[in-house]
Coordinates of C-alpha atoms and ligand atoms in Angstrom, one line a residue:
Chain F
X1 CA 112.5 36.4 121.5
X2 CA 111.1 39.9 121.5
X3 CA 112.2 41.9 124.5
X4 CA 111.7 45.4 125.9
X5 CA 115.3 45.5 127.1
X6 CA 117.7 48.0 125.8
X7 CA 120.1 46.7 123.3
X8 CA 123.6 47.8 122.9
X9 CA 124.3 48.3 119.2
X10 CA 127.7 47.8 117.7
X11 CA 128.5 51.4 118.0
X12 CA 127.8 51.6 121.6
X13 CA 124.6 53.6 121.1
X14 CA 121.9 52.3 123.4
X15 CA 118.5 52.2 122.0
X16 CA 115.4 51.3 124.1
X17 CA 112.0 50.0 123.3
X18 CA 113.3 47.9 120.4
X19 CA 111.2 44.8 120.3
X20 CA 112.7 42.8 117.5
X21 CA 115.6 40.5 118.2
X22 CA 118.9 41.3 116.4
X23 CA 118.8 38.3 114.1
X24 CA 115.4 39.2 112.6
X25 CA 116.7 42.6 111.9
X26 CA 119.7 41.2 110.2
X27 CA 117.4 39.1 108.0
X28 CA 115.4 42.1 107.1
X29 CA 118.5 44.0 106.2
X30 CA 119.5 41.3 103.7
X31 CA 116.0 41.2 102.1
X32 CA 115.9 45.0 101.7
X33 CA 119.4 46.3 101.1
X34 CA 118.3 49.9 101.3
X35 CA 116.6 49.6 104.6
X36 CA 118.8 50.2 107.6
X37 CA 118.4 49.4 111.2
X38 CA 119.1 53.1 111.8
X39 CA 116.6 55.8 111.0
X40 CA 119.5 58.2 110.5
X41 CA 123.2 57.6 109.9
X42 CA 125.6 60.4 109.5
X43 CA 129.1 59.9 108.3
X44 CA 131.5 62.8 108.6
X45 CA 128.9 65.5 107.9
X46 CA 130.0 69.1 107.5
X47 CA 127.8 72.1 107.0
X48 CA 128.9 75.5 105.7
X49 CA 127.6 79.1 105.5
X50 CA 129.7 80.4 102.6
X51 CA 133.2 79.4 103.6
X52 CA 132.4 79.3 107.3
X53 CA 132.3 75.7 108.6
X54 CA 129.5 75.6 111.2
X55 CA 129.5 71.8 111.6
X56 CA 132.6 69.7 111.3
X57 CA 132.9 66.0 110.8
X58 CA 129.8 64.7 112.6
X59 CA 129.3 61.0 112.5
X60 CA 126.4 59.5 114.5
X61 CA 123.6 56.9 114.3
X62 CA 120.0 57.3 115.4
X63 CA 117.8 54.3 116.1
X64 CA 114.2 54.3 114.9
X65 CA 111.4 55.3 117.3
X66 CA 113.7 56.8 119.8
X67 CA 114.2 60.3 121.1
X68 CA 117.6 61.8 120.6
X69 CA 118.5 65.1 122.3
X70 CA 121.1 67.5 120.8
X71 CA 122.7 69.6 123.6
X72 CA 125.6 71.9 123.7
X73 CA 126.6 75.6 124.0
X74 CA 125.0 78.3 121.9
X75 CA 126.5 78.5 118.4
X76 CA 127.9 74.9 118.3
X77 CA 125.8 74.1 115.2
X78 CA 122.8 72.2 116.7
X79 CA 120.3 74.0 114.6
X80 CA 122.5 73.9 111.6
X81 CA 122.9 70.1 111.8
X82 CA 119.2 69.7 112.4
X83 CA 118.5 71.6 109.2
X84 CA 120.9 69.4 107.3
X85 CA 118.7 66.5 108.3
X86 CA 115.7 67.7 106.3
X87 CA 117.6 69.6 103.6
X88 CA 116.5 73.0 105.0
X89 CA 120.1 74.1 105.3
X90 CA 120.4 74.5 101.6
X91 CA 117.5 76.8 101.3
X92 CA 119.7 79.6 102.6
X93 CA 121.9 81.2 99.9
X94 CA 125.6 80.3 99.9
X95 CA 125.3 77.2 102.1
X96 CA 126.6 73.8 101.4
X97 CA 126.8 70.3 103.0
X98 CA 129.5 67.6 102.8
X99 CA 129.6 64.0 104.0
X100 CA 127.0 61.3 104.0
X101 CA 123.5 61.5 105.5
X102 CA 121.6 58.2 105.3
X103 CA 117.9 58.3 105.9
X104 CA 116.8 54.7 106.6
X105 CA 119.8 53.6 104.6
X106 CA 119.1 55.9 101.6
X107 CA 121.5 58.8 100.8
X108 CA 119.4 61.9 101.6
X109 CA 121.7 64.0 99.4
X110 CA 121.8 61.5 96.6
X111 CA 121.3 62.8 93.0
X112 CA 117.9 61.2 92.6
X113 CA 116.5 62.7 95.9
X114 CA 113.9 65.5 95.5
X115 CA 114.5 67.7 98.6
X116 CA 110.9 68.8 98.6
X117 CA 109.7 65.2 98.9
X118 CA 112.4 64.4 101.4
X119 CA 111.1 67.1 103.7
X120 CA 107.8 65.2 103.9
X121 CA 109.7 62.3 105.4
X122 CA 111.6 64.5 107.8
X123 CA 109.2 66.9 109.4
X124 CA 110.3 69.9 111.5
X125 CA 108.9 71.8 114.5
X126 CA 110.4 75.2 115.0
X127 CA 111.5 77.2 118.0
X128 CA 108.7 79.8 117.6
X129 CA 105.2 78.3 116.9
X130 CA 104.5 79.3 113.3
X131 CA 100.9 78.5 112.3
X132 CA 100.0 79.9 108.9
X133 CA 98.0 83.0 109.8
X134 CA 95.6 82.9 106.8
X135 CA 94.7 79.3 107.4
X136 CA 92.2 78.0 110.0
X137 CA 93.3 75.4 112.6
X138 CA 91.9 72.7 110.3
X139 CA 93.7 74.0 107.2
X140 CA 96.9 74.2 109.1
X141 CA 96.7 70.6 110.1
X142 CA 96.0 69.3 106.6
X143 CA 98.3 71.8 104.8
X144 CA 100.9 69.1 104.3
X145 CA 98.4 66.6 103.0
X146 CA 97.0 69.1 100.6
X147 CA 100.6 69.7 99.3
X148 CA 100.8 65.9 98.8
X149 CA 97.7 66.0 96.7
X150 CA 95.1 64.5 99.0
X151 CA 91.7 65.9 98.1
X152 CA 89.2 63.5 99.7
X153 CA 87.3 65.5 102.3
X154 CA 86.7 62.5 104.5
X155 CA 90.3 61.5 104.5
X156 CA 91.4 65.0 105.3
X157 CA 89.0 65.2 108.2
X158 CA 89.9 61.9 109.7
X159 CA 93.7 62.6 109.5
X160 CA 93.1 66.0 111.0
X161 CA 91.3 64.5 114.0
X162 CA 93.9 61.7 114.5
X163 CA 96.8 64.2 114.3
X164 CA 95.2 66.7 116.6
X165 CA 94.4 63.8 119.1
X166 CA 98.0 62.6 118.9
X167 CA 99.2 66.1 119.5
X168 CA 97.1 66.2 122.6
X169 CA 95.1 69.3 121.5
X170 CA 92.0 67.8 120.0
X171 CA 89.8 68.6 123.0
X172 CA 90.9 72.2 123.1
X173 CA 90.2 72.9 119.4
X174 CA 87.5 70.4 118.2
X175 CA 84.8 73.1 118.5
X176 CA 86.7 75.8 116.7
X177 CA 88.5 74.0 113.8
X178 CA 87.6 76.8 111.4
X179 CA 89.0 79.6 113.5
X180 CA 92.5 81.0 112.6
X181 CA 95.4 79.0 114.0
X182 CA 96.8 82.2 115.3
X183 CA 93.9 82.6 117.7
X184 CA 95.4 79.9 119.9
X185 CA 97.8 80.4 122.9
X186 CA 101.5 79.9 122.3
X187 CA 101.5 76.4 123.8
X188 CA 98.4 75.4 121.8
X189 CA 100.0 76.9 118.6
X190 CA 103.1 74.7 119.1
X191 CA 101.0 71.6 119.6
X192 CA 99.1 72.6 116.5
X193 CA 102.4 72.8 114.6
X194 CA 103.3 69.4 115.9
X195 CA 100.0 68.0 114.7
X196 CA 100.6 69.6 111.3
X197 CA 104.0 68.0 111.1
X198 CA 102.9 64.4 112.1
X199 CA 99.8 64.6 109.8
X200 CA 101.9 63.7 106.8
X201 CA 103.3 60.6 108.7
X202 CA 106.9 61.5 108.5
X203 CA 109.7 59.0 109.4
X204 CA 111.5 61.6 111.5
X205 CA 110.4 64.6 113.5
X206 CA 113.0 67.3 114.1
X207 CA 112.3 69.8 116.9
X208 CA 114.5 72.9 117.4
X209 CA 114.0 74.1 121.0
X210 CA 110.3 73.6 120.6
X211 CA 109.5 74.7 124.2
X212 CA 111.7 77.8 124.4
X213 CA 108.8 80.1 123.7
X214 CA 106.4 78.3 126.1
X215 CA 105.5 78.6 129.7
X216 CA 106.4 75.7 132.1
X217 CA 103.0 74.2 131.9
X218 CA 102.8 74.2 128.1
X219 CA 106.4 72.9 128.2
X220 CA 105.4 69.9 130.3
X221 CA 102.6 69.1 127.9
X222 CA 104.9 69.2 124.9
X223 CA 107.4 67.0 126.7
X224 CA 104.7 64.4 127.5
X225 CA 103.7 64.6 123.8
X226 CA 107.3 64.0 122.7
X227 CA 107.4 60.8 124.8
X228 CA 104.1 59.6 123.3
X229 CA 105.1 60.4 119.7
X230 CA 108.3 58.3 120.1
X231 CA 106.1 55.2 119.9
X232 CA 105.5 56.0 116.2
X233 CA 108.2 58.4 115.2
X234 CA 112.0 58.9 115.4
X235 CA 112.5 62.2 117.2
X236 CA 115.5 64.5 117.3
X237 CA 115.1 67.4 119.7
X238 CA 117.5 70.3 120.3
X239 CA 117.2 71.8 123.8
X240 CA 119.1 74.1 126.2
X241 CA 117.2 72.7 129.1
X242 CA 119.1 69.8 130.6
X243 CA 116.2 68.6 132.7
X244 CA 114.2 68.5 129.5
X245 CA 116.9 66.5 127.8
X246 CA 117.0 64.0 130.6
X247 CA 113.3 63.8 130.9
X248 CA 112.4 63.2 127.2
X249 CA 115.4 61.6 125.5
X250 CA 116.7 58.0 125.2
X251 CA 120.0 59.1 123.7
X252 CA 121.9 62.4 124.1
X253 CA 124.4 63.9 121.8
X254 CA 126.7 66.6 123.2
X255 CA 128.2 69.1 120.8
X256 CA 130.9 71.7 121.3
X257 CA 133.0 74.1 119.2
X258 CA 136.6 74.1 118.2
X259 CA 138.9 77.1 117.9
X260 CA 137.5 77.9 114.5
X261 CA 134.0 78.0 116.0
X262 CA 133.1 74.8 114.0
X263 CA 130.7 72.6 115.9
X264 CA 131.6 68.9 116.5
X265 CA 130.2 65.9 118.3
X266 CA 131.9 65.4 121.6
X267 CA 130.0 62.2 122.5
X268 CA 126.7 60.5 122.1
X269 CA 125.4 57.9 124.5
X270 CA 122.4 56.8 126.5
X271 CA 120.9 59.8 128.2
X272 CA 121.2 58.3 131.6
X273 CA 124.9 57.6 131.0
X274 CA 125.6 61.2 129.7
X275 CA 123.9 62.7 132.7
X276 CA 125.5 60.5 135.3
X277 CA 128.7 59.2 134.0
X278 CA 129.9 60.8 130.7
X279 CA 133.1 59.6 129.1
X280 CA 134.4 63.1 128.3
X281 CA 135.3 65.6 130.9
X282 CA 134.0 68.4 128.6
X283 CA 130.5 66.9 128.8
X284 CA 130.7 66.5 132.5
X285 CA 131.7 70.1 132.9
X286 CA 128.9 71.4 130.7
X287 CA 126.2 69.4 132.4
X288 CA 127.5 70.2 135.9
X289 CA 127.5 73.9 135.0
X290 CA 124.0 73.6 133.5
X291 CA 122.5 71.9 136.4
X292 CA 124.3 74.5 138.6
Chain J
X1 CA 127.2 123.8 146.1
X2 CA 129.4 122.5 143.3
X3 CA 126.7 122.2 140.7
X4 CA 123.3 123.6 140.0
X5 CA 120.4 121.3 139.1
X6 CA 117.5 123.6 139.7
X7 CA 115.0 123.9 136.9
X8 CA 115.5 126.9 134.6
X9 CA 112.6 129.3 135.0
X10 CA 113.1 131.0 131.7
X11 CA 110.4 130.6 129.1
X12 CA 113.1 130.4 126.5
X13 CA 114.8 127.2 127.6
X14 CA 116.2 125.6 124.4
X15 CA 113.9 122.6 124.7
X16 CA 110.8 124.8 124.9
X17 CA 111.8 126.9 122.0
X18 CA 112.6 124.0 119.8
X19 CA 109.3 122.3 120.8
X20 CA 107.4 125.5 119.8
X21 CA 109.1 125.7 116.4
X22 CA 108.4 122.0 115.6
X23 CA 104.8 122.4 116.8
X24 CA 104.3 125.4 114.4
X25 CA 105.6 123.3 111.5
X26 CA 103.2 120.5 112.3
X27 CA 100.3 122.9 112.7
X28 CA 101.1 124.6 109.3
X29 CA 101.0 121.2 107.6
X30 CA 97.7 120.4 109.0
X31 CA 96.4 123.9 108.2
X32 CA 97.3 123.5 104.5
X33 CA 94.9 120.5 104.3
X34 CA 92.1 122.5 106.0
X35 CA 92.6 125.5 103.8
X36 CA 92.6 123.5 100.6
X37 CA 89.4 121.8 101.7
X38 CA 87.6 124.9 102.7
X39 CA 88.5 126.9 99.6
X40 CA 87.5 124.1 97.3
X41 CA 84.3 123.3 99.2
X42 CA 83.2 127.0 99.0
X43 CA 84.2 127.3 95.4
X44 CA 82.2 124.2 94.4
X45 CA 78.9 125.3 96.1
X46 CA 77.6 127.3 93.0
X47 CA 78.0 124.4 90.7
X48 CA 76.6 121.8 93.1
X49 CA 73.5 124.0 94.0
X50 CA 72.8 125.0 90.4
X51 CA 71.5 121.5 89.6
X52 CA 70.9 118.2 91.3
X53 CA 73.9 116.0 92.0
X54 CA 72.7 113.4 89.5
X55 CA 72.5 116.1 86.8
X56 CA 76.0 117.3 87.8
X57 CA 77.4 113.8 87.3
X58 CA 75.4 113.5 84.1
X59 CA 76.8 116.7 82.5
X60 CA 80.3 115.7 83.5
X61 CA 80.0 112.0 82.7
X62 CA 82.9 112.2 80.1
X63 CA 85.7 113.2 82.5
X64 CA 84.3 111.0 85.3
X65 CA 84.2 108.0 83.0
X66 CA 87.7 108.7 81.7
X67 CA 89.0 109.0 85.2
X68 CA 87.6 105.7 86.3
X69 CA 88.6 104.0 83.0
X70 CA 92.2 105.2 83.0
X71 CA 92.7 104.4 86.6
X72 CA 91.4 100.8 86.3
X73 CA 93.4 100.2 83.1
X74 CA 96.5 101.5 84.9
X75 CA 95.9 99.1 87.9
X76 CA 95.3 96.3 85.5
X77 CA 98.7 97.0 83.9
X78 CA 100.7 97.9 87.1
X79 CA 99.2 95.5 89.5
X80 CA 100.3 92.2 88.1
X81 CA 103.7 93.4 86.8
X82 CA 104.4 95.3 90.0
X83 CA 103.4 92.5 92.4
X84 CA 105.3 89.8 90.4
X85 CA 108.4 92.0 90.2
X86 CA 108.2 92.5 94.0
X87 CA 107.9 88.7 94.5
X88 CA 110.9 88.2 92.3
X89 CA 113.0 90.9 94.2
X90 CA 112.1 89.4 97.6
X91 CA 111.9 85.7 97.0
X92 CA 114.3 84.9 94.1
X93 CA 116.7 87.6 93.1
X94 CA 120.3 87.2 94.2
X95 CA 121.3 90.1 96.5
X96 CA 123.3 92.0 94.0
X97 CA 120.8 91.7 91.2
X98 CA 118.1 92.8 93.6
X99 CA 120.0 96.0 94.4
X100 CA 120.5 96.8 90.7
X101 CA 116.9 96.1 89.9
X102 CA 115.6 98.2 92.8
X103 CA 117.8 101.0 91.6
X104 CA 116.4 100.8 88.1
X105 CA 112.9 100.8 89.5
X106 CA 113.7 104.0 91.5
X107 CA 115.1 105.6 88.3
X108 CA 111.8 105.0 86.6
X109 CA 110.0 106.6 89.5
X110 CA 112.2 109.7 89.1
X111 CA 111.3 110.3 85.4
X112 CA 109.2 113.5 85.2
X113 CA 105.6 113.0 84.1
X114 CA 105.9 115.2 81.1
X115 CA 108.8 113.1 79.8
X116 CA 106.6 110.0 80.0
X117 CA 104.0 111.9 78.0
X118 CA 106.6 112.8 75.3
X119 CA 107.6 109.1 75.0
X120 CA 104.0 108.0 74.8
X121 CA 103.1 110.5 72.1
X122 CA 106.1 109.6 70.0
X123 CA 106.3 105.9 70.5
X124 CA 104.1 104.0 73.1
X125 CA 100.7 105.3 71.7
X126 CA 101.5 104.1 68.2
X127 CA 102.7 100.8 69.4
X128 CA 99.7 100.2 71.5
X129 CA 97.3 101.2 68.8
X130 CA 98.9 98.7 66.4
X131 CA 99.2 95.9 68.8
X132 CA 97.2 95.5 72.0
X133 CA 94.4 97.8 71.0
X134 CA 94.0 96.3 67.6
X135 CA 94.1 92.8 69.1
X136 CA 91.5 93.5 71.8
X137 CA 89.2 95.3 69.4
X138 CA 89.3 92.7 66.8
X139 CA 88.9 89.8 69.3
X140 CA 86.3 91.2 71.8
X141 CA 85.1 94.4 70.1
X142 CA 82.1 92.8 68.4
X143 CA 80.4 91.7 71.6
X144 CA 81.8 93.8 74.5
X145 CA 80.8 97.5 74.6
X146 CA 83.6 100.1 74.9
X147 CA 86.0 97.7 73.3
X148 CA 85.0 98.2 69.7
X149 CA 87.4 99.1 67.0
X150 CA 87.7 102.8 66.4
X151 CA 86.3 103.2 62.9
X152 CA 88.6 102.9 60.0
X153 CA 90.6 105.8 60.9
X154 CA 92.2 105.1 64.3
X155 CA 92.5 108.3 66.4
X156 CA 95.9 109.6 67.5
X157 CA 94.8 109.5 71.1
X158 CA 92.7 107.2 73.3
X159 CA 91.6 106.6 76.8
X160 CA 93.2 103.1 76.7
X161 CA 96.6 104.5 75.8
X162 CA 96.4 107.1 78.6
X163 CA 95.5 104.4 81.1
X164 CA 98.3 102.1 79.9
X165 CA 100.8 104.9 80.2
X166 CA 99.7 105.8 83.8
X167 CA 100.0 102.0 84.5
X168 CA 103.6 102.1 83.5
X169 CA 104.2 105.2 85.5
X170 CA 102.9 103.7 88.7
X171 CA 104.7 100.4 88.4
X172 CA 107.6 101.7 90.6
X173 CA 105.1 102.6 93.4
X174 CA 103.4 99.2 93.3
X175 CA 106.8 97.5 93.3
X176 CA 108.2 99.5 96.2
X177 CA 105.0 99.1 98.4
X178 CA 104.5 95.4 97.6
X179 CA 108.1 94.6 98.2
X180 CA 108.0 96.0 101.7
X181 CA 104.8 94.1 102.4
X182 CA 106.1 90.8 101.1
X183 CA 109.3 91.3 102.9
X184 CA 107.4 91.7 106.2
X185 CA 106.0 88.2 105.9
X186 CA 107.9 86.3 108.6
X187 CA 110.7 84.0 107.4
X188 CA 109.4 81.4 110.0
X189 CA 106.1 81.1 107.9
X190 CA 108.0 80.4 104.7
X191 CA 110.3 77.9 106.4
X192 CA 107.3 76.2 108.1
X193 CA 105.7 75.6 104.7
X194 CA 108.9 74.6 103.0
X195 CA 109.5 72.2 105.9
X196 CA 106.1 70.6 105.2
X197 CA 107.3 69.7 101.7
X198 CA 106.3 72.7 99.7
X199 CA 108.1 74.1 96.7
X200 CA 109.1 77.8 96.6
X201 CA 106.2 78.6 94.3
X202 CA 103.7 76.7 96.5
X203 CA 105.0 78.7 99.5
X204 CA 104.6 82.0 97.7
X205 CA 101.1 81.1 96.5
X206 CA 99.7 79.5 99.7
X207 CA 101.5 81.4 102.4
X208 CA 103.4 84.5 101.3
X209 CA 100.8 86.1 99.0
X210 CA 97.7 85.2 101.2
X211 CA 99.5 86.7 104.2
X212 CA 100.4 89.8 102.3
X213 CA 97.1 90.0 100.5
X214 CA 95.4 92.8 102.5
X215 CA 98.6 94.9 102.5
X216 CA 99.0 94.5 98.8
X217 CA 95.4 95.5 98.2
X218 CA 96.2 98.6 100.2
X219 CA 99.2 99.3 98.1
X220 CA 97.0 99.0 95.0
X221 CA 94.6 101.5 96.5
X222 CA 97.3 104.0 97.0
X223 CA 98.5 103.5 93.5
X224 CA 95.0 103.9 92.2
X225 CA 94.8 107.3 94.0
X226 CA 98.0 108.3 92.2
X227 CA 96.6 107.1 88.9
X228 CA 93.4 109.1 89.4
X229 CA 95.3 112.4 89.8
X230 CA 97.9 112.0 87.0
X231 CA 97.5 115.0 84.8
X232 CA 100.2 116.1 82.4
X233 CA 101.1 112.8 80.8
X234 CA 97.4 111.9 80.5
X235 CA 96.6 115.2 78.9
X236 CA 99.2 114.5 76.3
X237 CA 97.7 111.2 75.1
X238 CA 94.0 111.1 76.0
X239 CA 92.8 113.4 73.2
X240 CA 90.7 115.9 75.2
X241 CA 87.2 115.0 74.1
X242 CA 84.6 115.9 76.8
X243 CA 82.0 113.3 75.9
X244 CA 81.8 109.7 77.1
X245 CA 83.7 108.0 74.2
X246 CA 82.0 105.1 72.4
X247 CA 85.1 103.0 72.9
X248 CA 88.1 102.9 75.1
X249 CA 90.1 103.2 71.9
X250 CA 88.7 106.7 71.2
X251 CA 89.7 110.1 72.7
X252 CA 88.3 111.1 76.1
X253 CA 89.3 113.1 79.1
X254 CA 89.7 112.7 82.9
X255 CA 88.7 115.0 85.7
X256 CA 92.4 116.1 86.0
X257 CA 92.9 116.8 82.3
X258 CA 89.6 118.6 82.1
X259 CA 90.5 120.9 84.9
X260 CA 94.0 121.5 83.6
X261 CA 92.9 122.2 80.0
X262 CA 89.7 124.2 80.6
X263 CA 90.6 126.3 83.6
X264 CA 92.6 129.0 81.8
X265 CA 89.6 130.3 79.8
X266 CA 86.8 129.3 82.2
X267 CA 84.0 131.7 83.1
X268 CA 82.9 131.7 86.8
X269 CA 80.2 129.1 86.3
X270 CA 82.6 126.6 84.6
X271 CA 85.2 127.4 87.2
X272 CA 82.8 126.3 89.9
X273 CA 82.1 123.1 88.0
X274 CA 85.8 122.4 87.7
X275 CA 86.3 123.0 91.4
X276 CA 83.5 120.6 92.3
X277 CA 85.1 117.9 90.1
X278 CA 88.4 118.6 92.0
X279 CA 86.6 118.1 95.3
X280 CA 85.3 114.7 94.2
X281 CA 88.9 113.7 93.2
X282 CA 90.1 115.0 96.5
X283 CA 87.7 112.9 98.5
X284 CA 88.2 109.7 96.4
X285 CA 92.0 110.0 96.8
X286 CA 91.7 110.7 100.5
X287 CA 89.4 107.6 100.9
X288 CA 91.9 105.4 99.0
X289 CA 94.7 106.6 101.1
X290 CA 92.8 105.8 104.3
X291 CA 92.0 102.4 102.9
X292 CA 95.7 101.9 102.4
X293 CA 96.3 102.8 106.1
X294 CA 93.7 100.4 107.3
X295 CA 95.1 97.6 105.2
X296 CA 98.6 98.3 106.5
X297 CA 97.3 98.0 110.1
X298 CA 95.5 94.8 109.3
X299 CA 98.7 93.3 107.8
X300 CA 100.7 94.3 110.8
X301 CA 98.1 92.5 113.0
X302 CA 98.4 89.3 110.9
X303 CA 102.1 89.2 111.0
X304 CA 102.2 90.1 114.7
X305 CA 99.8 87.2 115.5
X306 CA 102.5 84.7 114.6
X307 CA 103.9 84.3 118.1
Ligands
LIG401 N1 122.3 82.1 108.3 C1 123.6 82.1 108.8 N2 124.6 82.6 108.1 C2 125.8 82.6 108.6 N3 126.2 81.9 109.7 C3 125.2 81.3 110.4 C4 123.9 81.4 110.0 N4 123.1 80.7 110.9 C5 124.0 80.3 111.9 N5 125.3 80.7 111.6 C6 126.5 80.4 112.4 O1 126.6 79.0 112.4 C7 127.0 78.6 113.7 C8 126.1 77.6 114.3 O2 124.8 78.2 114.4 P1 123.6 77.4 115.0 O3 122.4 78.3 114.9 O4 123.5 76.1 114.3 O5 124.0 77.1 116.5 P2 123.1 76.5 117.6 O6 123.9 75.4 118.2 O7 121.7 76.1 117.2 O8 123.0 77.7 118.6 P3 121.8 78.1 119.6 O9 121.9 77.1 120.8 O10 122.1 79.4 120.1 O11 120.5 77.9 118.9 C9 127.2 79.8 114.5 O12 128.5 80.2 114.6 C10 126.3 80.8 113.8 O13 126.9 82.1 113.9
LIG402 MG1 119.8 76.8 117.5

């Protein structure tokens, strides 16, 4: 009996818009041992810059096709943790990661995993829009496909259009696809970067404060977009804007720092619960302060 | 009143004096350029009016050919090596190694030109003659003009060896300029592409180098200007023949070497010719330096357009 009701999972994480009954899921799990009912599952993940531990012992589970918000004070390791999820953290010299990160049940840091390919499954949208300045709008959108070896012109064109439509920017750019991506406004650039990210059909889209460089109107557009994208993608979004977290996310994870400045997960729950009735007083204090 | 804040009426307030001194220094610098230009322009008039410009070029084809040839060979040597070295320093080298390598490159830049010349005469020239020159001549010499083998008795000096030496001499300049340009490509662009599932090499090839392309072209222009004017070291290995050589592997001359070697015993007519050649060199170098500036501005625009 498919239902649109929220289902409480064994860990207490509420996931919405799940349409399969639990029993069917269980069966699928048995048939495909590597496939998990979680898009992401972190067990005791730690991240280091040299000897400095920026993220300490984070365990959490993220349901597929949901929006998860990471919130917390500046420096508590939200960006670092996000970068662990697509193996970008290790591109900085001297960094290391401990613990287990399962992507759809597969160990993201397993010995057979190619980080370059893994990044195609876990796309990332950055704080500052970063279209490639020497590429046109079109080339920006298809840059990931080209990297993946797609050469067919018709396929590139159709994916470009679909992605730009999904990123709600098609109408604004359809007549100037061959102009530089940098000729767009900041908000348009960010939606172009989102289009570029989803063009390779990733499993997960990570967004690190994607609206912090945008004006309120552009922000609203990107927020709407995030909601629409959650139909197809699992989204993790870092934000300092509490209203934004409450507007776009299904689940919210609140992070804080210990005495050694190591970030840890305070609690993770349904967004409505975190914002109205959190378990931890730390969370309550932070949110109350933020809403002022 | 406890304090006085009225403006000093004296003409000799410290600020004004200092301002005047610095202004004088600035004007002096600008004046030097003007003086050089006027003196050279006046000096070149007899030679340039004695015959048509085409004839002038024709009678001086040897040094002009040598100048262009050595500069292009130099860029062909220094461009790839310098740019790739800069890529390594910015994109791959561990911090400490980068510091050491940068220091070594700066040391090379500090070697006096005449010392490079000494090395070339005693070592590099002979090596080049027996390796690169021999290989090029025996592979392409039969069908490409200017690349033919230099008879049975290879000359001690050649245009090619001079160009190659200048190339080595300008590598540090190319490395230093390219490194700054490559470093200026925003990290966010690299991370954006790596995040799309690109390797480091793909990121360098598709994002870093294209973004830096105009700036690097400018850097090569500046290096070309430096190569055109190199005198002492080139004089020591190019051979000093005034005609257009039949092959790059034969002796020749450049504008700079011709001026340096003929000026001491030149009569007024020849002197004017030499000055006219100097004017040409002056304008070409100026043009290249301007091109470098334009390129730098373009690059700044591109990197700034990433909001
Ligand atoms: N490249 C780096 N090298 C060393 N330490 C770093 C580096 N980047 C971040 N850190 C440190 O790691 C910790 C977590 O940083 P991070 O950027 O993940 O925090 P954040 O929660 O995203 O903060 P913000 O909300 O300000 O973006 C901080 O103490 C920070 O100083
Ligand atoms: Mg951050």
